[in-house]
Amino acid sequence: MEVPFLLIVAIIIVHCHFIDASSGDRQPIYRSCLERCREINCTDIALQTYRAKRSLVDQLTLWDCTDTCYYQCMWHTIDIFQTRGISTPFQQFHGKWPFIRCFGMEEPASAVFSLLNGLSVLLSSIWFVRCVSSDAPFYWVHRLYPIVPVNAWLWSTVFHTRDLPITEKLDYTSAVSLIYYTLLFSVIRLVWMRSRTITIFLAFSVVAQFSYHTWYMYRVSWDHALNIKVCVIVGVCSAMLWLVWCVSVVYNEGRSRYYVWKAAAVLIWTQLAVLLELLDFPPWFWVFDAHSLWHAATIPCPIIWYSFVIDDSLFLLADAKKKLI
């Protein structure tokens, strides 16, 4: 498992966005502002003028007139609250905290930190390629693995830049694919050396379940609650595989595979980082909320994990050469 299961489950959970009415968008000030803004700016000639004056960044990030009215009226409402000295100025709007828009990004900190997570995985995988020869056991398993997490972090970046129905689904689907992909490679890495037949059976089962789950979500029902349950179950299965393996290695081989502590450290760190999601506080400086800090906390994890992977690969390679002598 290249990325610990709790990290992946957290990706699934925190990307479930139920867009319900929030305290901010229920305010009469907000509603009257929104109605007036749409009427003045988003109809007939005014709409054409708006489109002609849109910046290139707004065009690339697909900000339309209604979205701009949402944004402007949100800050108009907050400004009035603060001017009147209302004690609870921190309101959520349409299920989200207010953020300052930066270069078209709705949630700039989460978007940037998501991008850095993807870069962390990519650079760590390059480090692995430079340190481990291609004849090492499971070399191609580790070599190909980054494709899915990099894709997941890419769509996380896109989604935090612009929350649209299509970007939400792509972000959500890529996160689901990551947790299944991780289980698949966990099976290959941890079971293959014990039984190839069982590995092939389990791998086929994982692929079949992922295919069915994806089909169900898109063709039958986009059920967030069901998806969370499925992903937690898959994540627990992956975690149990690694837990059993770690305990077995420490018990049977001890100091000869000292590097196992790195895997344990990443698991513990991601568990602590996930606790940030429970805080859910208003964004500091209208930029950094609990979710963005969680993204920031996970940036070093791929580096530590690939350090473990490199040590493990070198150990397996040396062990394989000894058996040939």
mmCIF file of C-alpha atoms in Angstrom:
data_model
loop_
_atom_site.group_PDB
_atom_site.id
_atom_site.type_symbol
_atom_site.label_atom_id
_atom_site.label_comp_id
_atom_site.label_asym_id
_atom_site.label_seq_id
_atom_site.Cartn_x
_atom_site.Cartn_y
_atom_site.Cartn_z
ATOM 1 C CA MET A 1 0.000 0.000 0.000
ATOM 2 C CA GLU A 2 1.763 3.113 -1.225
ATOM 3 C CA VAL A 3 -0.615 5.471 0.591
ATOM 4 C CA PRO A 4 -2.002 4.429 3.997
ATOM 5 C CA PHE A 5 -5.660 3.491 3.989
ATOM 6 C CA LEU A 6 -6.752 6.183 6.464
ATOM 7 C CA LEU A 7 -5.394 8.832 4.144
ATOM 8 C CA ILE A 8 -7.388 7.402 1.268
ATOM 9 C CA VAL A 9 -10.570 6.924 3.294
ATOM 10 C CA ALA A 10 -10.229 10.521 4.435
ATOM 11 C CA ILE A 11 -9.975 11.590 0.801
ATOM 12 C CA ILE A 12 -13.258 9.802 0.154
ATOM 13 C CA ILE A 13 -15.040 11.199 3.196
ATOM 14 C CA VAL A 14 -13.946 14.800 2.905
ATOM 15 C CA HIS A 15 -14.833 14.872 -0.791
ATOM 16 C CA CYS A 16 -18.466 14.073 -0.087
ATOM 17 C CA HIS A 17 -20.161 17.395 -0.683
ATOM 18 C CA PHE A 18 -23.791 17.647 0.220
ATOM 19 C CA ILE A 19 -24.855 21.045 -1.059
ATOM 20 C CA ASP A 20 -27.606 21.966 1.354
ATOM 21 C CA ALA A 21 -28.799 25.363 2.465
ATOM 22 C CA SER A 22 -26.443 26.877 5.014
ATOM 23 C CA SER A 23 -26.865 29.644 7.565
ATOM 24 C CA GLY A 24 -25.245 32.222 5.293
ATOM 25 C CA ASP A 25 -27.323 31.679 2.174
ATOM 26 C CA ARG A 26 -30.519 31.653 4.244
ATOM 27 C CA GLN A 27 -29.932 35.236 5.342
ATOM 28 C CA PRO A 28 -32.388 37.786 3.870
ATOM 29 C CA ILE A 29 -29.464 40.128 3.158
ATOM 30 C CA TYR A 30 -27.796 37.500 1.018
ATOM 31 C CA ARG A 31 -30.948 36.498 -0.813
ATOM 32 C CA SER A 32 -31.991 40.035 -1.659
ATOM 33 C CA CYS A 33 -28.434 40.835 -2.813
ATOM 34 C CA LEU A 34 -28.346 37.741 -5.020
ATOM 35 C CA GLU A 35 -31.708 38.502 -6.584
ATOM 36 C CA ARG A 36 -30.714 42.101 -7.278
ATOM 37 C CA CYS A 37 -27.289 41.130 -8.648
ATOM 38 C CA ARG A 38 -28.751 38.598 -11.061
ATOM 39 C CA GLU A 39 -31.409 41.020 -12.233
ATOM 40 C CA ILE A 40 -28.930 43.820 -12.866
ATOM 41 C CA ASN A 41 -25.915 41.891 -14.206
ATOM 42 C CA CYS A 42 -27.050 38.545 -15.555
ATOM 43 C CA THR A 43 -29.754 39.439 -18.077
ATOM 44 C CA ASP A 44 -29.786 40.760 -21.623
ATOM 45 C CA ILE A 45 -27.232 43.465 -22.457
ATOM 46 C CA ALA A 46 -25.721 43.477 -18.958
ATOM 47 C CA LEU A 47 -24.863 39.781 -19.319
ATOM 48 C CA GLN A 48 -23.165 40.409 -22.656
ATOM 49 C CA THR A 49 -21.172 43.218 -21.054
ATOM 50 C CA TYR A 50 -20.146 40.944 -18.187
ATOM 51 C CA ARG A 51 -18.965 38.237 -20.571
ATOM 52 C CA ALA A 52 -16.992 40.739 -22.624
ATOM 53 C CA LYS A 53 -15.216 42.072 -19.525
ATOM 54 C CA ARG A 54 -14.430 38.702 -17.935
ATOM 55 C CA SER A 55 -10.744 38.191 -17.269
ATOM 56 C CA LEU A 56 -8.860 35.345 -18.899
ATOM 57 C CA VAL A 57 -8.514 33.615 -15.514
ATOM 58 C CA ASP A 58 -12.273 33.745 -14.951
ATOM 59 C CA GLN A 59 -12.860 32.364 -18.434
ATOM 60 C CA LEU A 60 -10.420 29.503 -17.916
ATOM 61 C CA THR A 61 -11.920 28.628 -14.522
ATOM 62 C CA LEU A 62 -15.483 28.905 -15.905
ATOM 63 C CA TRP A 63 -16.766 31.653 -13.634
ATOM 64 C CA ASP A 64 -20.104 32.862 -14.995
ATOM 65 C CA CYS A 65 -22.299 35.762 -13.967
ATOM 66 C CA THR A 66 -24.370 33.811 -11.438
ATOM 67 C CA ASP A 67 -21.230 32.410 -9.771
ATOM 68 C CA THR A 68 -19.818 35.916 -9.506
ATOM 69 C CA CYS A 69 -23.066 37.113 -7.901
ATOM 70 C CA TYR A 70 -22.843 34.268 -5.364
ATOM 71 C CA TYR A 71 -19.306 35.326 -4.506
ATOM 72 C CA GLN A 72 -19.960 39.068 -4.306
ATOM 73 C CA CYS A 73 -23.151 38.697 -2.266
ATOM 74 C CA MET A 74 -21.439 36.313 0.134
ATOM 75 C CA TRP A 75 -18.844 38.956 0.977
ATOM 76 C CA HIS A 76 -21.489 41.679 1.006
ATOM 77 C CA THR A 77 -23.381 39.699 3.665
ATOM 78 C CA ILE A 78 -20.246 39.088 5.742
ATOM 79 C CA ASP A 79 -19.270 42.774 5.549
ATOM 80 C CA ILE A 80 -22.696 43.841 6.799
ATOM 81 C CA PHE A 81 -22.545 41.336 9.666
ATOM 82 C CA GLN A 82 -19.150 42.639 10.720
ATOM 83 C CA THR A 83 -20.174 46.309 10.320
ATOM 84 C CA ARG A 84 -23.218 45.774 12.523
ATOM 85 C CA GLY A 85 -21.124 43.940 15.108
ATOM 86 C CA ILE A 86 -23.037 40.696 14.848
ATOM 87 C CA SER A 87 -21.340 38.177 17.139
ATOM 88 C CA THR A 88 -21.500 35.282 14.663
ATOM 89 C CA PRO A 89 -20.129 36.652 11.392
ATOM 90 C CA PHE A 90 -18.723 33.289 10.307
ATOM 91 C CA GLN A 91 -21.439 31.791 8.158
ATOM 92 C CA GLN A 92 -21.294 28.964 5.683
ATOM 93 C CA PHE A 93 -22.732 29.547 2.227
ATOM 94 C CA HIS A 94 -24.086 26.654 0.166
ATOM 95 C CA GLY A 95 -22.363 24.135 2.409
ATOM 96 C CA LYS A 96 -18.955 25.826 2.431
ATOM 97 C CA TRP A 97 -16.988 28.359 4.425
ATOM 98 C CA PRO A 98 -16.270 31.657 2.672
ATOM 99 C CA PHE A 99 -12.858 31.825 1.001
ATOM 100 C CA ILE A 100 -11.049 34.599 -0.793
ATOM 101 C CA ARG A 101 -10.917 33.769 -4.484
ATOM 102 C CA CYS A 102 -7.351 33.755 -5.795
ATOM 103 C CA PHE A 103 -6.468 33.298 -9.480
ATOM 104 C CA GLY A 104 -9.911 31.808 -9.999
ATOM 105 C CA MET A 105 -9.491 29.246 -7.212
ATOM 106 C CA GLU A 106 -12.473 28.887 -4.877
ATOM 107 C CA GLU A 107 -10.403 27.239 -2.142
ATOM 108 C CA PRO A 108 -6.852 28.388 -2.901
ATOM 109 C CA ALA A 109 -5.050 26.692 0.008
ATOM 110 C CA SER A 110 -6.683 23.299 -0.572
ATOM 111 C CA ALA A 111 -6.018 23.565 -4.305
ATOM 112 C CA VAL A 112 -2.331 24.427 -3.856
ATOM 113 C CA PHE A 113 -1.783 21.791 -1.163
ATOM 114 C CA SER A 114 -3.516 19.156 -3.324
ATOM 115 C CA LEU A 115 -1.138 20.031 -6.128
ATOM 116 C CA LEU A 116 1.831 19.732 -3.752
ATOM 117 C CA ASN A 117 0.597 16.306 -2.630
ATOM 118 C CA GLY A 118 0.561 15.168 -6.241
ATOM 119 C CA LEU A 119 4.056 16.547 -6.787
ATOM 120 C CA SER A 120 5.213 14.802 -3.612
ATOM 121 C CA VAL A 121 4.012 11.455 -4.978
ATOM 122 C CA LEU A 122 5.533 12.111 -8.391
ATOM 123 C CA LEU A 123 8.945 13.219 -7.095
ATOM 124 C CA SER A 124 9.046 10.348 -4.599
ATOM 125 C CA SER A 125 8.357 7.857 -7.394
ATOM 126 C CA ILE A 126 11.228 9.364 -9.416
ATOM 127 C CA TRP A 127 13.444 8.948 -6.349
ATOM 128 C CA PHE A 128 12.424 5.288 -6.225
ATOM 129 C CA VAL A 129 13.338 4.766 -9.895
ATOM 130 C CA ARG A 130 16.780 6.278 -9.336
ATOM 131 C CA CYS A 131 17.526 4.213 -6.229
ATOM 132 C CA VAL A 132 16.141 0.805 -7.177
ATOM 133 C CA SER A 133 17.148 -1.307 -10.170
ATOM 134 C CA SER A 134 14.473 -2.751 -12.437
ATOM 135 C CA ASP A 135 15.337 -6.344 -11.442
ATOM 136 C CA ALA A 136 14.147 -5.758 -7.862
ATOM 137 C CA PRO A 137 11.067 -7.752 -6.815
ATOM 138 C CA PHE A 138 7.829 -5.783 -7.332
ATOM 139 C CA TYR A 139 9.734 -3.051 -9.128
ATOM 140 C CA TRP A 140 6.991 -2.507 -11.701
ATOM 141 C CA VAL A 141 4.299 -2.659 -9.043
ATOM 142 C CA HIS A 142 5.859 0.361 -7.353
ATOM 143 C CA ARG A 143 6.837 1.994 -10.651
ATOM 144 C CA LEU A 144 3.286 2.017 -12.015
ATOM 145 C CA TYR A 145 1.494 2.786 -8.763
ATOM 146 C CA PRO A 146 1.880 6.623 -8.803
ATOM 147 C CA ILE A 147 -0.335 6.947 -11.884
ATOM 148 C CA VAL A 148 -3.539 6.682 -9.842
ATOM 149 C CA PRO A 149 -2.645 8.859 -6.801
ATOM 150 C CA VAL A 150 -1.211 11.583 -9.037
ATOM 151 C CA ASN A 151 -4.454 11.510 -11.014
ATOM 152 C CA ALA A 152 -6.465 11.683 -7.761
ATOM 153 C CA TRP A 153 -4.534 14.705 -6.489
ATOM 154 C CA LEU A 154 -4.817 16.365 -9.898
ATOM 155 C CA TRP A 155 -8.607 16.185 -9.796
ATOM 156 C CA SER A 156 -8.580 17.247 -6.166
ATOM 157 C CA THR A 157 -6.703 20.358 -7.292
ATOM 158 C CA VAL A 158 -9.186 20.973 -10.095
ATOM 159 C CA PHE A 159 -12.161 20.460 -7.795
ATOM 160 C CA HIS A 160 -10.860 22.858 -5.144
ATOM 161 C CA THR A 161 -10.207 25.351 -7.904
ATOM 162 C CA ARG A 162 -13.770 25.122 -9.217
ATOM 163 C CA ASP A 163 -16.572 23.200 -7.544
ATOM 164 C CA LEU A 164 -18.715 22.094 -10.478
ATOM 165 C CA PRO A 165 -20.832 18.929 -10.886
ATOM 166 C CA ILE A 166 -18.334 17.475 -13.366
ATOM 167 C CA THR A 167 -15.247 18.315 -11.290
ATOM 168 C CA GLU A 168 -16.925 16.878 -8.173
ATOM 169 C CA LYS A 169 -17.624 13.574 -9.944
ATOM 170 C CA LEU A 170 -14.135 13.356 -11.422
ATOM 171 C CA ASP A 171 -12.579 14.151 -8.054
ATOM 172 C CA TYR A 172 -14.818 11.654 -6.305
ATOM 173 C CA THR A 173 -14.268 8.893 -8.855
ATOM 174 C CA SER A 174 -10.502 9.330 -8.886
ATOM 175 C CA ALA A 175 -10.448 9.066 -5.079
ATOM 176 C CA VAL A 176 -12.503 5.855 -5.215
ATOM 177 C CA SER A 177 -10.194 4.423 -7.868
ATOM 178 C CA LEU A 178 -7.237 5.203 -5.599
ATOM 179 C CA ILE A 179 -8.523 3.182 -2.670
ATOM 180 C CA TYR A 180 -9.353 0.170 -4.864
ATOM 181 C CA TYR A 181 -6.051 0.496 -6.709
ATOM 182 C CA THR A 182 -4.227 0.548 -3.400
ATOM 183 C CA LEU A 183 -5.967 -2.635 -2.258
ATOM 184 C CA LEU A 184 -5.076 -4.290 -5.566
ATOM 185 C CA PHE A 185 -1.383 -3.493 -5.176
ATOM 186 C CA SER A 186 -1.472 -4.397 -1.497
ATOM 187 C CA VAL A 187 -2.692 -7.838 -2.519
ATOM 188 C CA ILE A 188 -0.003 -8.179 -5.175
ATOM 189 C CA ARG A 189 2.813 -6.997 -2.903
ATOM 190 C CA LEU A 190 1.856 -8.901 0.241
ATOM 191 C CA VAL A 191 0.216 -12.096 -1.014
ATOM 192 C CA TRP A 192 2.081 -12.891 -4.233
ATOM 193 C CA MET A 193 5.127 -14.387 -2.508
ATOM 194 C CA ARG A 194 2.903 -16.717 -0.494
ATOM 195 C CA SER A 195 0.416 -17.849 -3.141
ATOM 196 C CA ARG A 196 0.153 -16.697 -6.731
ATOM 197 C CA THR A 197 -3.175 -18.447 -7.185
ATOM 198 C CA ILE A 198 -4.753 -16.630 -4.261
ATOM 199 C CA THR A 199 -3.233 -13.362 -5.479
ATOM 200 C CA ILE A 200 -4.770 -13.727 -8.933
ATOM 201 C CA PHE A 201 -8.159 -14.611 -7.433
ATOM 202 C CA LEU A 202 -8.107 -11.658 -5.043
ATOM 203 C CA ALA A 203 -6.872 -9.260 -7.723
ATOM 204 C CA PHE A 204 -9.675 -10.312 -10.044
ATOM 205 C CA SER A 205 -12.185 -9.847 -7.216
ATOM 206 C CA VAL A 206 -10.923 -6.319 -6.494
ATOM 207 C CA VAL A 207 -11.135 -5.299 -10.168
ATOM 208 C CA ALA A 208 -14.620 -6.808 -10.497
ATOM 209 C CA GLN A 209 -15.876 -5.046 -7.349
ATOM 210 C CA PHE A 210 -14.451 -1.707 -8.455
ATOM 211 C CA SER A 211 -16.042 -2.077 -11.896
ATOM 212 C CA TYR A 212 -19.434 -2.904 -10.414
ATOM 213 C CA HIS A 213 -19.238 -0.128 -7.831
ATOM 214 C CA THR A 214 -18.348 2.466 -10.462
ATOM 215 C CA TRP A 215 -21.151 1.254 -12.740
ATOM 216 C CA TYR A 216 -23.633 1.420 -9.860
ATOM 217 C CA MET A 217 -22.613 4.955 -8.859
ATOM 218 C CA TYR A 218 -22.928 6.319 -12.391
ATOM 219 C CA ARG A 219 -25.802 4.273 -13.783
ATOM 220 C CA VAL A 220 -28.014 3.460 -10.782
ATOM 221 C CA SER A 221 -27.533 5.927 -7.936
ATOM 222 C CA TRP A 222 -24.890 8.479 -6.987
ATOM 223 C CA ASP A 223 -25.172 7.375 -3.352
ATOM 224 C CA HIS A 224 -22.623 9.174 -1.156
ATOM 225 C CA ALA A 225 -23.444 7.208 2.010
ATOM 226 C CA LEU A 226 -23.106 3.843 0.270
ATOM 227 C CA ASN A 227 -19.871 4.911 -1.335
ATOM 228 C CA ILE A 228 -18.355 5.864 2.023
ATOM 229 C CA LYS A 229 -19.290 2.482 3.502
ATOM 230 C CA VAL A 230 -17.786 0.592 0.575
ATOM 231 C CA CYS A 231 -14.575 2.624 0.666
ATOM 232 C CA VAL A 232 -14.169 2.203 4.422
ATOM 233 C CA ILE A 233 -14.552 -1.569 4.058
ATOM 234 C CA VAL A 234 -12.021 -1.695 1.217
ATOM 235 C CA GLY A 235 -9.653 0.552 3.159
ATOM 236 C CA VAL A 236 -9.890 -1.624 6.270
ATOM 237 C CA CYS A 237 -9.099 -4.729 4.190
ATOM 238 C CA SER A 238 -5.996 -3.022 2.827
ATOM 239 C CA ALA A 239 -4.957 -1.850 6.296
ATOM 240 C CA MET A 240 -5.383 -5.308 7.789
ATOM 241 C CA LEU A 241 -3.125 -6.791 5.136
ATOM 242 C CA TRP A 242 -0.368 -4.344 6.032
ATOM 243 C CA LEU A 243 -0.927 -4.647 9.760
ATOM 244 C CA VAL A 244 -0.563 -8.426 9.637
ATOM 245 C CA TRP A 245 2.508 -8.079 7.443
ATOM 246 C CA CYS A 246 4.195 -5.506 9.711
ATOM 247 C CA VAL A 247 3.587 -7.558 12.851
ATOM 248 C CA SER A 248 4.812 -10.695 11.108
ATOM 249 C CA VAL A 249 8.002 -9.004 9.885
ATOM 250 C CA VAL A 250 8.838 -7.501 13.276
ATOM 251 C CA TYR A 251 8.125 -10.776 15.063
ATOM 252 C CA ASN A 252 10.031 -13.049 12.679
ATOM 253 C CA GLU A 253 12.852 -10.870 11.372
ATOM 254 C CA GLY A 254 13.264 -8.060 13.878
ATOM 255 C CA ARG A 255 16.216 -5.736 13.274
ATOM 256 C CA SER A 256 17.050 -7.098 9.826
ATOM 257 C CA ARG A 257 14.082 -5.122 8.514
ATOM 258 C CA TYR A 258 14.283 -2.117 10.784
ATOM 259 C CA TYR A 259 12.849 0.147 8.095
ATOM 260 C CA VAL A 260 9.322 -1.113 8.811
ATOM 261 C CA TRP A 261 9.048 1.730 11.334
ATOM 262 C CA LYS A 262 8.708 4.145 8.422
ATOM 263 C CA ALA A 263 5.489 2.476 7.310
ATOM 264 C CA ALA A 264 4.186 2.600 10.877
ATOM 265 C CA ALA A 265 5.166 6.260 11.197
ATOM 266 C CA VAL A 266 3.196 7.204 8.095
ATOM 267 C CA LEU A 267 0.159 5.300 9.356
ATOM 268 C CA ILE A 268 0.271 7.079 12.718
ATOM 269 C CA TRP A 269 0.872 10.486 11.145
ATOM 270 C CA THR A 270 -2.064 10.166 8.751
ATOM 271 C CA GLN A 271 -4.319 9.134 11.621
ATOM 272 C CA LEU A 272 -3.351 12.274 13.512
ATOM 273 C CA ALA A 273 -3.726 14.412 10.403
ATOM 274 C CA VAL A 274 -7.248 13.136 9.788
ATOM 275 C CA LEU A 275 -8.236 14.600 13.171
ATOM 276 C CA LEU A 276 -7.939 18.045 11.558
ATOM 277 C CA GLU A 277 -11.072 17.225 9.584
ATOM 278 C CA LEU A 278 -13.042 16.992 12.820
ATOM 279 C CA LEU A 279 -12.263 20.606 13.750
ATOM 280 C CA ASP A 280 -14.112 22.310 10.858
ATOM 281 C CA PHE A 281 -13.293 25.874 11.919
ATOM 282 C CA PRO A 282 -13.775 29.045 9.844
ATOM 283 C CA PRO A 283 -10.803 29.705 7.563
ATOM 284 C CA TRP A 284 -7.885 31.681 8.952
ATOM 285 C CA PHE A 285 -7.371 34.829 6.883
ATOM 286 C CA TRP A 286 -10.256 33.499 4.744
ATOM 287 C CA VAL A 287 -7.768 31.031 3.190
ATOM 288 C CA PHE A 288 -6.714 28.216 5.550
ATOM 289 C CA ASP A 289 -9.451 25.957 6.915
ATOM 290 C CA ALA A 290 -9.162 22.551 8.600
ATOM 291 C CA HIS A 291 -9.477 20.727 5.295
ATOM 292 C CA SER A 292 -6.628 22.660 3.702
ATOM 293 C CA LEU A 293 -4.405 22.038 6.738
ATOM 294 C CA TRP A 294 -5.166 18.326 6.433
ATOM 295 C CA HIS A 295 -3.985 18.487 2.831
ATOM 296 C CA ALA A 296 -0.856 20.303 3.979
ATOM 297 C CA ALA A 297 -0.155 17.688 6.662
ATOM 298 C CA THR A 298 -0.155 14.828 4.145
ATOM 299 C CA ILE A 299 2.421 16.339 1.793
ATOM 300 C CA PRO A 300 5.457 14.628 3.486
ATOM 301 C CA CYS A 301 3.753 11.204 3.655
ATOM 302 C CA PRO A 302 4.712 9.963 0.158
ATOM 303 C CA ILE A 303 8.356 10.873 0.811
ATOM 304 C CA ILE A 304 8.517 8.830 4.010
ATOM 305 C CA TRP A 305 6.530 6.005 2.441
ATOM 306 C CA TYR A 306 8.783 5.774 -0.595
ATOM 307 C CA SER A 307 11.781 5.737 1.710
ATOM 308 C CA PHE A 308 10.224 2.601 3.184
ATOM 309 C CA VAL A 309 9.508 1.210 -0.288
ATOM 310 C CA ILE A 310 13.100 1.793 -1.396
ATOM 311 C CA ASP A 311 14.512 0.066 1.687
ATOM 312 C CA ASP A 312 12.091 -2.816 1.265
ATOM 313 C CA SER A 313 12.893 -3.217 -2.426
ATOM 314 C CA LEU A 314 16.639 -3.205 -1.797
ATOM 315 C CA PHE A 315 16.210 -5.754 0.983
ATOM 316 C CA LEU A 316 14.164 -8.071 -1.259
ATOM 317 C CA LEU A 317 16.684 -7.672 -4.084
ATOM 318 C CA ALA A 318 19.618 -8.538 -1.810
ATOM 319 C CA ASP A 319 17.681 -11.499 -0.414
ATOM 320 C CA ALA A 320 16.889 -12.756 -3.930
ATOM 321 C CA LYS A 321 20.581 -12.545 -4.932
ATOM 322 C CA LYS A 322 21.589 -14.511 -1.836
ATOM 323 C CA LYS A 323 19.247 -17.329 -2.825
ATOM 324 C CA LEU A 324 20.895 -17.532 -6.246
ATOM 325 C CA ILE A 325 24.344 -18.078 -4.748
#
